[in-house]
Coordinates of C-alpha atoms in Angstrom, one line a residue:
X270 CA -2.2 30.3 5.4
X271 CA -0.4 27.7 3.3
X272 CA -1.4 23.7 4.3
X273 CA 2.8 23.0 4.9
X274 CA 2.9 25.5 7.6
X275 CA 0.0 23.5 9.4
X276 CA 2.0 20.2 9.0
X277 CA 4.1 18.9 12.1
X278 CA 7.6 18.1 11.8
X279 CA 7.1 14.4 12.4
X280 CA 4.3 14.1 9.7
X281 CA 6.6 16.3 7.4
X282 CA 9.5 13.8 7.9
X283 CA 7.0 10.6 7.5
X284 CA 5.7 12.1 3.9
X285 CA 9.8 12.9 2.8
X286 CA 10.8 9.3 4.1
X287 CA 7.8 7.8 1.9
X288 CA 8.7 10.1 -1.1
X289 CA 12.7 8.8 -1.0
X290 CA 11.9 5.0 -0.6
X291 CA 9.2 5.4 -3.6
X292 CA 11.5 7.4 -5.8
X293 CA 14.4 4.8 -5.3
X294 CA 11.9 1.8 -6.1
X295 CA 11.3 3.9 -9.1
X296 CA 14.2 4.4 -10.6
X297 CA 15.7 1.1 -9.4
X298 CA 13.0 -0.6 -11.2
X299 CA 13.0 1.6 -14.3
X300 CA 17.0 0.4 -14.3
X301 CA 17.0 -3.1 -13.0
X302 CA 13.4 -4.2 -13.2
X303 CA 10.9 -4.8 -10.5
X304 CA 12.6 -7.7 -8.4
X305 CA 15.8 -5.6 -7.9
X306 CA 13.6 -2.9 -7.2
X307 CA 11.9 -4.7 -4.3
X308 CA 15.7 -6.1 -3.0
X309 CA 16.8 -2.3 -2.9
X310 CA 13.6 -1.2 -1.0
X311 CA 14.6 -2.9 1.8
X312 CA 18.1 -1.3 2.1
X313 CA 16.1 1.9 1.9
X314 CA 13.5 1.5 4.4
X315 CA 16.2 0.0 7.0
X316 CA 18.2 3.0 6.5
X317 CA 15.6 5.7 6.5
X318 CA 14.6 4.4 10.4
X319 CA 17.1 6.8 11.2
X320 CA 16.3 9.7 9.4
X321 CA 14.3 11.6 11.8
X322 CA 14.0 15.9 11.9
X323 CA 17.5 16.9 12.3
X324 CA 20.7 19.0 11.7
X325 CA 22.4 17.8 8.4
X326 CA 25.5 16.5 10.2
X327 CA 23.6 14.6 12.8
X328 CA 21.5 13.0 9.8
X329 CA 24.7 11.9 8.3
X330 CA 26.2 10.2 11.0
X331 CA 22.9 8.6 12.1
X332 CA 21.6 7.1 8.6
X333 CA 25.6 6.1 7.5
X334 CA 25.6 4.1 10.7
X335 CA 22.3 2.7 10.3
X336 CA 22.9 2.0 6.4
X337 CA 26.3 0.5 7.4
X338 CA 24.5 -1.9 10.2
X339 CA 21.8 -2.6 7.4
X340 CA 24.1 -3.9 5.3
X341 CA 26.4 -6.0 7.6
X342 CA 23.4 -8.0 8.4
X343 CA 22.4 -8.7 4.8
X344 CA 25.8 -10.0 4.6
X345 CA 25.5 -12.0 7.7
X346 CA 22.1 -13.4 6.4
X347 CA 23.3 -14.3 2.8
X348 CA 26.3 -16.6 4.4
X349 CA 23.8 -18.2 6.8
X350 CA 20.5 -18.6 4.8
X351 CA 20.9 -21.7 3.4
X352 CA 21.8 -23.3 6.8
X353 CA 18.7 -22.3 8.9
X354 CA 20.0 -23.9 12.1
X355 CA 23.3 -21.9 12.0
X356 CA 20.9 -18.8 10.9
X357 CA 19.7 -19.1 14.5
X358 CA 23.3 -18.3 15.5
X359 CA 23.1 -15.2 13.6
X360 CA 20.1 -14.2 14.5
X361 CA 21.5 -13.8 18.0
X362 CA 24.6 -12.1 17.2
X363 CA 23.0 -9.5 15.0
X364 CA 20.2 -8.8 17.9
X365 CA 23.1 -8.4 20.3
X366 CA 25.3 -6.4 18.6
X367 CA 22.0 -4.1 17.7
X368 CA 21.0 -3.5 21.0
X369 CA 24.8 -2.8 22.1
X370 CA 24.5 0.0 20.2
X371 CA 22.2 1.7 22.9
X372 CA 25.2 2.6 24.8
X373 CA 25.7 5.5 22.9
X374 CA 22.3 6.3 24.5
X375 CA 18.8 7.5 23.0
X376 CA 20.4 8.9 19.5
X377 CA 21.1 5.6 18.7
X378 CA 17.7 4.2 19.4
X379 CA 16.3 4.3 15.7
X380 CA 19.9 2.9 14.5
X381 CA 19.7 -0.2 16.8
X382 CA 16.7 -1.1 15.2
X383 CA 17.8 -0.5 11.5
X384 CA 19.7 -4.2 11.9
X385 CA 17.2 -5.9 13.1
X386 CA 14.6 -4.9 10.4
X387 CA 17.5 -5.7 8.2
X388 CA 17.6 -9.1 9.0
X389 CA 13.7 -9.9 8.6
X390 CA 13.9 -8.5 5.1
X391 CA 16.9 -10.1 4.3
X392 CA 15.3 -13.9 5.5
X393 CA 11.9 -12.8 4.0
X394 CA 13.5 -13.2 0.5
X395 CA 12.3 -16.7 -1.0
X396 CA 14.8 -19.2 -1.6
X397 CA 13.7 -19.1 -5.3
X398 CA 14.4 -15.6 -5.9
X399 CA 18.2 -15.4 -6.6
X400 CA 21.3 -15.7 -4.6
X401 CA 21.1 -14.4 -1.6
X402 CA 24.7 -12.2 -2.0
X403 CA 22.3 -10.3 -5.0
X404 CA 20.1 -9.5 -2.0
X405 CA 22.9 -8.0 0.0
X406 CA 24.3 -6.0 -2.7
X407 CA 20.7 -4.6 -3.3
X408 CA 20.4 -3.9 0.2
X409 CA 23.8 -1.7 0.1
X410 CA 22.7 -0.1 -3.3
X411 CA 19.5 1.4 -1.9
X412 CA 20.9 2.1 1.6
X413 CA 23.1 4.2 -0.2
X414 CA 20.5 5.7 -2.2
X415 CA 18.6 6.8 0.6
X416 CA 21.4 8.3 2.5
X417 CA 22.0 10.7 -0.6
X418 CA 18.2 11.6 -0.4
X419 CA 18.4 11.9 3.3
X420 CA 21.4 14.5 3.4
X421 CA 19.5 16.5 0.7
X422 CA 16.1 16.6 1.9
X423 CA 17.8 17.7 5.6
X424 CA 19.8 20.5 4.0
X425 CA 16.4 21.7 2.5
X426 CA 14.0 21.0 5.4
X427 CA 16.7 22.1 7.9
X428 CA 15.0 25.9 8.5
X429 CA 11.8 24.6 8.6
X430 CA 12.8 21.6 10.9
X431 CA 14.5 24.6 13.1
X432 CA 11.0 26.4 13.3
X433 CA 9.3 23.5 14.4
X434 CA 11.6 22.5 17.2
X435 CA 11.1 25.6 18.5
X436 CA 7.6 25.6 18.3
X437 CA 7.3 22.2 20.2
X438 CA 9.3 23.7 23.0
X439 CA 7.0 26.8 23.4
X440 CA 3.9 24.3 23.4
X441 CA 5.7 22.1 26.0
X442 CA 6.4 25.3 28.3
X443 CA 2.3 26.2 27.9
X444 CA 1.4 22.8 28.9
X445 CA 3.4 22.8 31.6
X446 CA 2.4 26.0 32.8
X447 CA -1.3 24.5 32.2
X448 CA -0.3 21.5 34.4
X449 CA 1.1 23.3 37.1
X450 CA -2.3 25.1 37.1
X451 CA -3.6 21.7 37.0
X452 CA -2.0 20.8 40.4
X453 CA -2.7 24.2 42.2
X454 CA -6.2 23.4 41.3
X455 CA -6.2 19.3 42.6
X456 CA -8.5 18.0 45.2
X457 CA -6.2 15.4 47.3
X458 CA -9.1 14.3 49.1
X459 CA -10.4 12.7 45.2
X460 CA -7.0 11.7 44.3
X461 CA -6.7 14.3 42.4
X462 CA -3.2 15.6 43.3
X463 CA -2.1 12.0 42.3
X464 CA -2.9 12.4 38.9
X465 CA -2.0 16.5 38.6
X466 CA 1.4 15.6 39.7
X467 CA 1.8 12.5 37.2
X468 CA 0.8 14.8 34.6
X469 CA 3.3 17.6 35.6
X470 CA 6.4 15.2 36.1
X471 CA 5.4 13.4 32.4
X472 CA 5.3 17.3 31.1
X473 CA 9.0 18.2 32.8
X474 CA 10.0 15.1 31.1
X475 CA 8.5 16.0 28.1
X476 CA 10.2 19.5 27.9
X477 CA 13.5 18.2 28.9
X478 CA 13.3 16.3 25.6
X479 CA 12.2 19.0 23.3
X480 CA 14.3 21.5 24.9
X481 CA 17.7 19.6 24.0
X482 CA 16.5 19.0 20.0
X483 CA 15.6 22.7 20.0
X484 CA 19.0 23.8 21.6
X485 CA 20.5 21.0 18.8
X486 CA 19.2 23.0 16.0
X487 CA 19.0 26.5 17.0
X488 CA 22.0 27.0 18.8
X489 CA 23.9 25.0 15.9
X490 CA 22.6 27.4 13.2
X491 CA 25.0 29.9 11.7
X492 CA 25.1 33.2 12.5
X493 CA 22.8 35.7 11.2
X494 CA 19.8 38.2 12.6
X495 CA 16.8 34.7 11.9
X496 CA 19.3 32.7 14.1
X497 CA 19.8 35.4 16.7
X498 CA 16.2 35.7 17.0
X499 CA 15.9 31.9 17.5
X500 CA 18.2 32.1 20.0
X501 CA 17.0 34.3 21.9
X502 CA 13.2 33.2 21.9
X503 CA 14.7 29.7 23.2
X504 CA 16.9 31.1 25.6
X505 CA 13.3 33.2 26.9
X506 CA 12.0 29.5 26.9
X507 CA 14.0 28.3 29.1
X508 CA 14.0 31.3 31.4
X509 CA 9.9 30.8 31.5
X510 CA 10.6 27.2 32.8
X511 CA 12.9 28.7 35.9
X512 CA 10.3 31.1 36.2
X513 CA 7.5 28.5 36.8
X514 CA 9.3 26.8 39.0
X515 CA 9.9 29.9 41.0
X516 CA 5.9 30.7 40.8
X517 CA 5.4 27.4 43.5
X518 CA 8.3 29.0 46.0
X519 CA 6.4 29.4 49.5
X520 CA 2.8 28.0 48.3
X521 CA 2.8 25.3 50.8
X522 CA 2.6 28.1 53.3
X523 CA -0.6 29.5 52.5
X524 CA -1.9 26.1 54.1
X525 CA -5.8 24.9 52.7
X526 CA -8.3 26.8 54.2
X527 CA -10.9 29.0 51.8
X528 CA -8.7 32.1 52.0
X529 CA -5.6 30.0 50.9
X530 CA -7.7 28.2 48.1
X531 CA -8.9 31.5 46.8
X532 CA -5.3 32.6 46.2
X533 CA -4.2 29.0 44.9
X534 CA -7.4 29.2 42.5
X535 CA -6.3 33.1 41.0
X536 CA -2.6 31.6 40.8
X537 CA -4.1 28.9 38.5
X538 CA -6.5 31.0 36.4
X539 CA -3.3 33.2 35.9
X540 CA -1.2 30.4 34.8
X541 CA -3.9 29.2 32.6
X542 CA -4.1 32.2 30.7
X543 CA -0.3 32.4 30.0
X544 CA -0.3 28.8 29.0
X545 CA -2.8 30.1 26.3
X546 CA -0.8 33.1 25.5
X547 CA 2.2 31.1 25.0
X548 CA 0.2 28.5 22.6
X549 CA -1.0 31.6 20.6
X550 CA 2.8 32.5 20.1
X551 CA 3.9 29.2 19.3
X552 CA 0.7 29.4 16.8
X553 CA 2.3 32.9 15.2
X554 CA 5.5 31.4 15.1
X555 CA 4.9 28.1 13.3
X556 CA 2.4 29.9 10.7
X557 CA 4.5 32.6 10.0
X558 CA 2.1 35.4 11.5
X559 CA 2.7 38.7 13.7
X560 CA 1.5 37.7 17.4
X561 CA -2.3 38.5 18.4
X562 CA -2.2 41.0 21.4
X563 CA -3.3 39.6 24.2
X564 CA -5.9 40.4 26.8
X565 CA -3.7 42.8 29.3
X566 CA -3.6 41.1 33.1
X567 CA -3.3 43.5 35.8
X568 CA -1.1 41.3 37.9
X569 CA -0.6 44.4 40.2
X570 CA -4.7 43.9 41.6
X571 CA -4.7 40.5 41.3
X572 CA -4.8 39.7 45.4
X573 CA -6.8 42.9 46.1
X574 CA -9.8 40.9 47.0
X575 CA -7.8 38.1 49.1
X576 CA -9.9 37.3 51.9
X577 CA -7.2 37.1 54.2
X578 CA -8.5 38.1 58.0
X579 CA -6.8 41.5 59.2
X580 CA -3.3 40.9 60.6
X581 CA -3.2 37.5 58.9
X582 CA 0.7 36.9 58.1
X583 CA 0.0 35.1 54.8
X584 CA -0.7 38.3 53.1
X585 CA 2.8 39.2 53.2
X586 CA 3.1 36.4 50.5
X587 CA 1.2 38.0 48.2
X588 CA 3.5 40.6 46.8
X589 CA 6.2 37.8 45.9
X590 CA 3.6 35.7 44.3
X591 CA 3.0 38.8 42.2
X592 CA 6.4 39.3 41.3
X593 CA 6.9 35.8 40.4
X594 CA 4.3 36.0 38.5
X595 CA 5.5 39.1 36.8
X596 CA 8.7 37.7 36.1
X597 CA 6.6 35.1 33.8
X598 CA 4.5 37.7 32.4
X599 CA 7.8 39.7 31.2
X600 CA 9.1 36.2 29.4
X601 CA 6.3 36.0 27.6
X602 CA 6.3 39.8 26.6
X603 CA 9.9 39.2 25.3
X604 CA 8.9 36.5 23.2
X605 CA 6.3 38.4 21.8
X606 CA 8.4 40.9 21.3
X607 CA 11.0 39.0 19.5
X608 CA 8.1 37.5 17.1
X609 CA 7.1 41.1 16.1
X610 CA 10.9 41.7 15.3
X611 CA 12.4 43.4 18.3
X612 CA 15.8 42.5 18.5
X613 CA 17.4 41.4 21.9
X614 CA 21.2 41.2 22.7
X615 CA 22.2 37.8 23.4
X616 CA 23.8 36.8 26.6
X617 CA 25.9 34.3 25.4
X618 CA 27.9 34.5 22.3
X619 CA 27.5 31.9 19.6
X620 CA 30.4 29.8 20.6
X621 CA 29.3 29.9 24.1
X622 CA 25.6 28.4 22.7
X623 CA 27.6 25.7 21.3
X624 CA 28.6 24.5 24.4
X625 CA 25.0 23.5 25.2
X626 CA 24.5 21.3 22.1
X627 CA 24.5 17.7 22.9
X628 CA 27.6 15.7 21.9
X629 CA 27.2 13.4 18.7
X630 CA 30.2 11.3 19.0
X631 CA 30.1 7.6 19.0
X632 CA 33.3 7.3 21.1
X633 CA 34.5 3.4 21.8
X634 CA 35.2 4.2 25.7
X635 CA 31.3 4.5 26.1
X636 CA 30.8 0.9 24.6
X637 CA 33.4 -0.7 26.5
X638 CA 31.7 0.9 30.1
X639 CA 28.8 -1.2 29.3
X640 CA 30.2 -4.7 29.3
X641 CA 29.9 -5.4 32.9
X642 CA 26.9 -7.7 34.5
X643 CA 24.9 -4.8 36.1
X644 CA 25.1 -2.7 32.9
X645 CA 21.3 -2.3 31.4
X646 CA 22.2 -1.9 28.2
X647 CA 24.4 -5.4 28.2
X648 CA 21.3 -7.2 30.0
X649 CA 18.9 -5.8 27.3
X650 CA 21.4 -7.4 24.3
X651 CA 21.4 -10.2 25.7
X652 CA 18.0 -10.6 26.6
X653 CA 17.0 -9.2 23.1
X654 CA 19.4 -11.9 21.8
X655 CA 17.7 -14.8 23.7
X656 CA 14.4 -13.6 22.7
X657 CA 14.7 -13.7 18.9
X658 CA 17.0 -16.6 18.8
X659 CA 14.1 -18.6 20.8
X660 CA 11.1 -17.0 18.7
X661 CA 13.3 -18.0 14.9
X662 CA 13.7 -21.8 16.5
X663 CA 10.1 -21.8 17.5
X664 CA 9.2 -20.4 14.3
X665 CA 10.7 -23.0 12.0
X666 CA 9.0 -26.1 14.3
X667 CA 5.5 -24.2 14.3
X668 CA 2.6 -26.2 11.5
X669 CA 3.4 -22.4 9.5
X670 CA 6.9 -22.2 8.4
X671 CA 6.8 -20.0 5.5
X672 CA 7.4 -16.8 7.3
X673 CA 9.7 -17.2 10.2
X674 CA 10.8 -14.0 10.3
X675 CA 7.4 -12.5 10.9
X676 CA 7.9 -13.8 14.5
X677 CA 11.1 -12.7 14.9
X678 CA 9.8 -9.3 14.0
X679 CA 7.3 -9.3 16.4
X680 CA 9.3 -10.3 19.4
X681 CA 11.6 -7.4 17.9
X682 CA 9.0 -4.8 17.9
X683 CA 8.0 -5.5 21.6
X684 CA 10.2 -6.2 23.9
X685 CA 12.2 -3.0 24.9
X686 CA 14.2 -1.8 27.6
X687 CA 12.0 -1.9 30.4
X688 CA 8.8 -3.5 31.5
X689 CA 6.8 -0.3 31.0
X690 CA 7.6 0.1 27.3
X691 CA 7.1 -3.3 26.7
X692 CA 3.6 -3.6 27.9
X693 CA 2.9 -0.8 26.2
X694 CA 4.3 -2.0 23.3
X695 CA 2.3 -5.2 23.5
X696 CA -0.9 -3.6 23.4
X697 CA -0.6 -1.6 20.6
X698 CA 1.4 -3.6 18.4
X699 CA -1.5 -6.1 18.8
X700 CA -4.3 -3.9 18.4
X701 CA -1.9 -2.2 15.5
X702 CA -1.8 -6.0 13.7
X703 CA -5.4 -6.8 14.1
X704 CA -6.5 -3.3 12.4
X705 CA -3.5 -4.0 9.8
X706 CA -4.7 -7.1 8.8
X707 CA -8.6 -6.1 8.0
X708 CA -6.7 -3.0 5.9
X709 CA -4.6 -5.7 3.9
X710 CA -8.0 -7.8 3.7
X711 CA -9.8 -4.8 1.9
X712 CA -6.5 -3.9 -0.1
X713 CA -6.6 -7.4 -1.2
X714 CA -9.3 -6.6 -3.4
X715 CA -7.6 -3.9 -5.2
X716 CA -6.1 -5.4 -8.9
X717 CA -5.0 -2.2 -10.2
X718 CA -1.4 -2.2 -11.3
X719 CA 0.5 0.4 -8.9
X720 CA -2.1 0.3 -6.2
X721 CA -0.8 -1.9 -3.4
X722 CA 2.5 -0.1 -4.3
X723 CA 0.7 3.2 -3.5
X724 CA -0.3 1.7 -0.1
X725 CA 2.9 0.5 0.6
X726 CA 4.7 3.8 0.2
X727 CA 1.9 5.2 2.4
X728 CA 2.5 2.6 5.0
X729 CA 6.1 3.4 5.1
X730 CA 5.4 7.1 5.7
X731 CA 2.8 6.7 8.6
X732 CA 4.6 4.2 10.4
X733 CA 7.9 6.3 10.3
X734 CA 5.9 9.3 11.3
X735 CA 4.0 7.9 14.5
X736 CA 6.5 5.8 15.9
X737 CA 7.1 8.3 18.9
X738 CA 3.3 9.6 18.7
X739 CA 0.8 7.0 18.2
X740 CA 2.7 3.4 18.3
X741 CA -0.5 1.7 17.4
X742 CA -0.9 3.7 14.3
X743 CA 3.0 2.6 13.6
X744 CA 1.9 -0.8 14.6
X745 CA -0.9 -0.7 11.8
X746 CA 1.3 0.8 9.1
X747 CA 4.0 -1.7 9.9
X748 CA 1.7 -4.8 9.5
X749 CA 0.6 -3.4 6.2
X750 CA 3.7 -3.0 5.1
X751 CA 4.9 -6.1 5.7
X752 CA 2.3 -7.9 4.2
X753 CA 2.4 -5.9 1.2
X754 CA 6.2 -6.3 1.0
X755 CA 6.1 -10.3 1.4
X756 CA 3.3 -10.3 -1.2
X757 CA 5.4 -8.1 -3.7
X758 CA 8.4 -10.0 -3.2
X759 CA 6.6 -13.4 -3.5
X760 CA 3.2 -12.8 -5.1
X761 CA 2.3 -16.7 -5.5
X762 CA 2.3 -17.0 -1.2
X763 CA -0.9 -14.8 -0.9
X764 CA -1.1 -12.6 2.0
X765 CA -1.0 -15.2 5.0
X766 CA -3.0 -13.0 7.0
X767 CA -4.3 -15.5 9.8
X768 CA -0.3 -16.7 10.0
X769 CA 0.6 -12.8 10.7
X770 CA -2.1 -12.4 13.5
X771 CA -0.6 -16.0 15.1
X772 CA 3.1 -14.8 15.1
X773 CA 2.1 -11.4 16.1
X774 CA 0.1 -12.6 19.5
X775 CA 2.9 -15.5 19.9
X776 CA 5.5 -12.9 19.8
X777 CA 4.0 -10.3 22.1
X778 CA 3.4 -13.1 24.6
X779 CA 6.9 -14.1 23.9
X780 CA 8.5 -10.6 24.0
X781 CA 6.4 -9.7 27.3
X782 CA 7.9 -13.4 29.0
X783 CA 11.4 -12.4 27.9
X784 CA 11.0 -9.0 29.8
X785 CA 11.5 -10.8 32.6
X786 CA 15.0 -12.5 31.8
X787 CA 17.9 -10.7 33.1
X788 CA 15.8 -7.8 34.0
X789 CA 17.0 -4.2 35.1
X790 CA 14.4 -3.2 37.4
X791 CA 14.7 0.9 38.5
X792 CA 15.5 0.3 41.9
X793 CA 19.1 -1.2 41.2
X794 CA 19.9 1.9 39.1
X795 CA 18.1 4.2 42.0
X796 CA 21.5 5.0 44.1
X797 CA 23.4 6.1 41.0
X798 CA 20.4 8.0 39.9
X799 CA 19.8 10.0 43.4
X800 CA 23.7 10.7 43.8
X801 CA 23.4 12.0 40.2
X802 CA 20.6 14.4 41.7
X803 CA 22.7 15.5 44.7
X804 CA 26.0 16.2 42.9
X805 CA 24.2 18.1 40.1
X806 CA 22.2 20.1 42.7
X807 CA 25.7 20.6 44.7
X808 CA 27.2 21.5 41.7
X809 CA 24.3 24.5 40.7
X810 CA 24.4 25.6 44.5
X811 CA 27.8 26.4 43.9
X812 CA 27.7 28.1 40.8
X813 CA 24.3 29.8 41.7
X814 CA 26.2 31.0 45.2
X815 CA 28.9 32.4 43.8
X816 CA 28.0 35.8 43.4
X817 CA 29.6 37.9 40.7
X818 CA 32.6 35.8 40.0
X819 CA 30.3 33.2 38.3
X820 CA 30.5 32.4 34.8
X821 CA 27.8 32.9 33.1
X822 CA 28.0 30.0 30.8
X823 CA 28.9 27.6 33.9
X824 CA 25.7 28.4 36.0
X825 CA 23.6 27.8 33.0
X826 CA 25.6 24.8 32.2
X827 CA 25.0 23.5 35.8
X828 CA 21.2 24.3 36.0
X829 CA 20.8 21.8 32.7
X830 CA 22.7 19.4 34.5
X831 CA 20.5 19.9 37.7
X832 CA 17.2 19.5 35.4
X833 CA 18.1 16.4 33.4
X834 CA 19.0 14.7 36.1
X835 CA 15.6 15.3 38.1
X836 CA 14.2 14.4 34.8
X837 CA 16.1 11.3 34.5
X838 CA 15.0 10.2 38.3
X839 CA 11.4 11.3 37.3
X840 CA 11.3 9.2 34.5
X841 CA 12.8 6.3 36.5
X842 CA 9.6 6.6 38.7
X843 CA 7.5 6.5 36.2
X844 CA 8.8 3.4 34.7
X845 CA 8.9 1.7 38.2
X846 CA 5.3 1.9 38.2
X847 CA 5.0 -0.6 35.9
X848 CA 7.2 -3.3 37.5
X849 CA 6.5 -6.0 40.3
X850 CA 5.6 -4.5 43.2
X851 CA 8.4 -5.9 45.2
X852 CA 11.0 -4.6 43.5
X853 CA 9.5 -0.7 42.6
X854 CA 11.4 2.2 44.0
X855 CA 10.0 3.8 47.0
X856 CA 7.4 5.9 45.4
X857 CA 6.7 8.5 48.3
X858 CA 10.6 8.9 49.0
X859 CA 11.3 9.6 45.1
X860 CA 8.8 12.0 44.8
X861 CA 9.7 13.7 47.6
X862 CA 12.9 13.9 46.5
X863 CA 12.2 15.4 43.1
X864 CA 9.6 17.7 44.5
X865 CA 12.1 19.3 46.7
X866 CA 14.9 19.4 44.1
X867 CA 12.5 21.4 41.9
X868 CA 12.0 23.6 44.7
X869 CA 16.0 24.1 45.3
X870 CA 16.3 24.6 42.0
X871 CA 13.7 27.2 41.7
X872 CA 15.5 29.0 45.1
X873 CA 18.7 29.0 43.5
X874 CA 17.8 30.5 40.3
X875 CA 15.7 33.5 42.3
X876 CA 19.1 33.8 43.9
X877 CA 21.1 33.6 40.5
X878 CA 18.9 36.1 39.1
X879 CA 18.9 38.5 42.2
X880 CA 22.4 38.7 42.3
X881 CA 22.6 38.9 38.1
X882 CA 20.6 42.1 38.7
X883 CA 21.5 44.1 41.8
X884 CA 25.0 45.0 40.3
X885 CA 28.3 45.3 42.5
X886 CA 28.1 43.3 46.0
X887 CA 26.3 44.2 48.8
X888 CA 28.3 44.7 52.2
X889 CA 28.8 41.1 53.8
X890 CA 26.6 39.2 50.9
X891 CA 29.9 37.2 49.6
X892 CA 30.5 35.9 52.9
X893 CA 26.9 35.0 53.9
X894 CA 26.6 33.3 50.3
X895 CA 29.9 31.3 50.9
X896 CA 28.5 29.9 54.3
X897 CA 25.2 29.2 52.3
X898 CA 26.9 27.3 49.6
X899 CA 29.1 25.4 52.0
X900 CA 26.0 24.7 54.3
X901 CA 24.1 23.3 50.9
X902 CA 27.2 21.1 49.8
X903 CA 27.4 19.4 53.2
X904 CA 23.8 18.6 53.3
X905 CA 23.7 17.4 49.7
X906 CA 26.6 15.2 50.4
X907 CA 25.6 11.5 51.4
X908 CA 29.0 10.4 51.6
X909 CA 29.9 13.0 54.4
X910 CA 30.6 11.5 58.0
X911 CA 27.9 12.3 60.6
X912 CA 29.2 15.0 62.7

């Protein structure tokens, strides 16, 4: 088994980023000297922030946007660098514009930080190192060179990234199976139920993100036998989530006495077995192997020894539970069959699949919509501008003034759009900086030519790869990168490790303090989030209960919108736990809404699948479905007047 097949996509991405930055440094250094190479390196590193595993068209849009914003920022710094007081206003302008790009959603997150990092790198160039305009020009050269590299590597790596996106989706479903088993096994009296439910909600959010990433890769792939196989596996993974949610229907009717706990334990054990089987299937896909046969599970005899007393009506639920677990087993078997080479006809055409790919455009209307006082994006942009400007003016007033950009950087990387992420980043940043300073202290004893440059490239790749996985490792790598880059640009100034530590601690404290300036507490957004959930549930109910007249694509789109709305509400609930108690969302009520929303989604999916399997309509069923759809629409409409 080749080593490359074992490497996760984010590690592969970090390695290709480091290789591209190193190649640009090598080529520019050979052609124009080490000083120009270091200046070009800044543009390449800033641009590389937006280079994440993606399709080539998406890579082009995001990386080119990062390159353009990085260059514009370098020009702003070049124009103001000789005027330190005015440069502070430039810091505010760059920070505000950078954060306003978040109006286009999470896809702009990496792009948004490129101009901030370009601001820091441009400020880091010492005054005696040549014209500031030379720095801006070299930034553009490095950015354009990296853009070309990212497109070439993206074209080469697209098949592998596509496979790994599907692998990560299968693993997320497997983890969700295990999380559901933990919920069934949890002991409410010991607080285990709450922890298990948190893990379940987190798993739902992770799966939603990975499903959309996989859709963007797999459904946009050109038609081929391999593309159809990938699409069929992804559709089976999506159906698995439906089947898993359906498996929880009616479980609350069992109660909590010993016979009920016996049944729940059997269901949990079965779900764990399914999760292990799906993990093995993900391994087979990742490593290019045929799936190993799984030990057969005789679901027909799963509840044969159920300790219900004679006449206990709860025993009537067991065949339904067996059937729902059988749906999960059927989808798992279909995935293994696809891995073994079985051809499965897709229920949707390539054109229909393309409708599930996330839009990538950057419409101006999305930006205009955020210019209102209640917009979380606008409030965060203003907050960031104030924080970074304050950090800059504080830095130039401190006893140490050789690296004012370090305090700006420390605030920028810690201050996030919500308090939960800010606190998490604050702790990881301080820990990573201390660790990074220790690493640089050790590296300062290396004097061999090229040694520090090699460690710089290693830090670039590591920081890029683990930013969404283990931020403390990214913070460590970023510290190493910042200290080495500053030293390579201006060797006479040393490593300034003590200053770096002080700036990090002060920057983390400033970011934490500014997170309470113009806050966008989750409670303020709760009414809109709830309305979005109810609207999505109404839409899916209407589609699922429409019988034979329903459009399969519209049904699936409505289902995705329902899951996305519930996932967004669950994420809001998670973020609110870190906010001041007096502004937190009502946890019990929101959790109950999420729980009942998922149950309704499961019920609707069961109805949809039943209608799809039964063939022509049964006499009288259309009227009953219509009445049910109308009743659900009224129950889910908060704006409807009370009867």
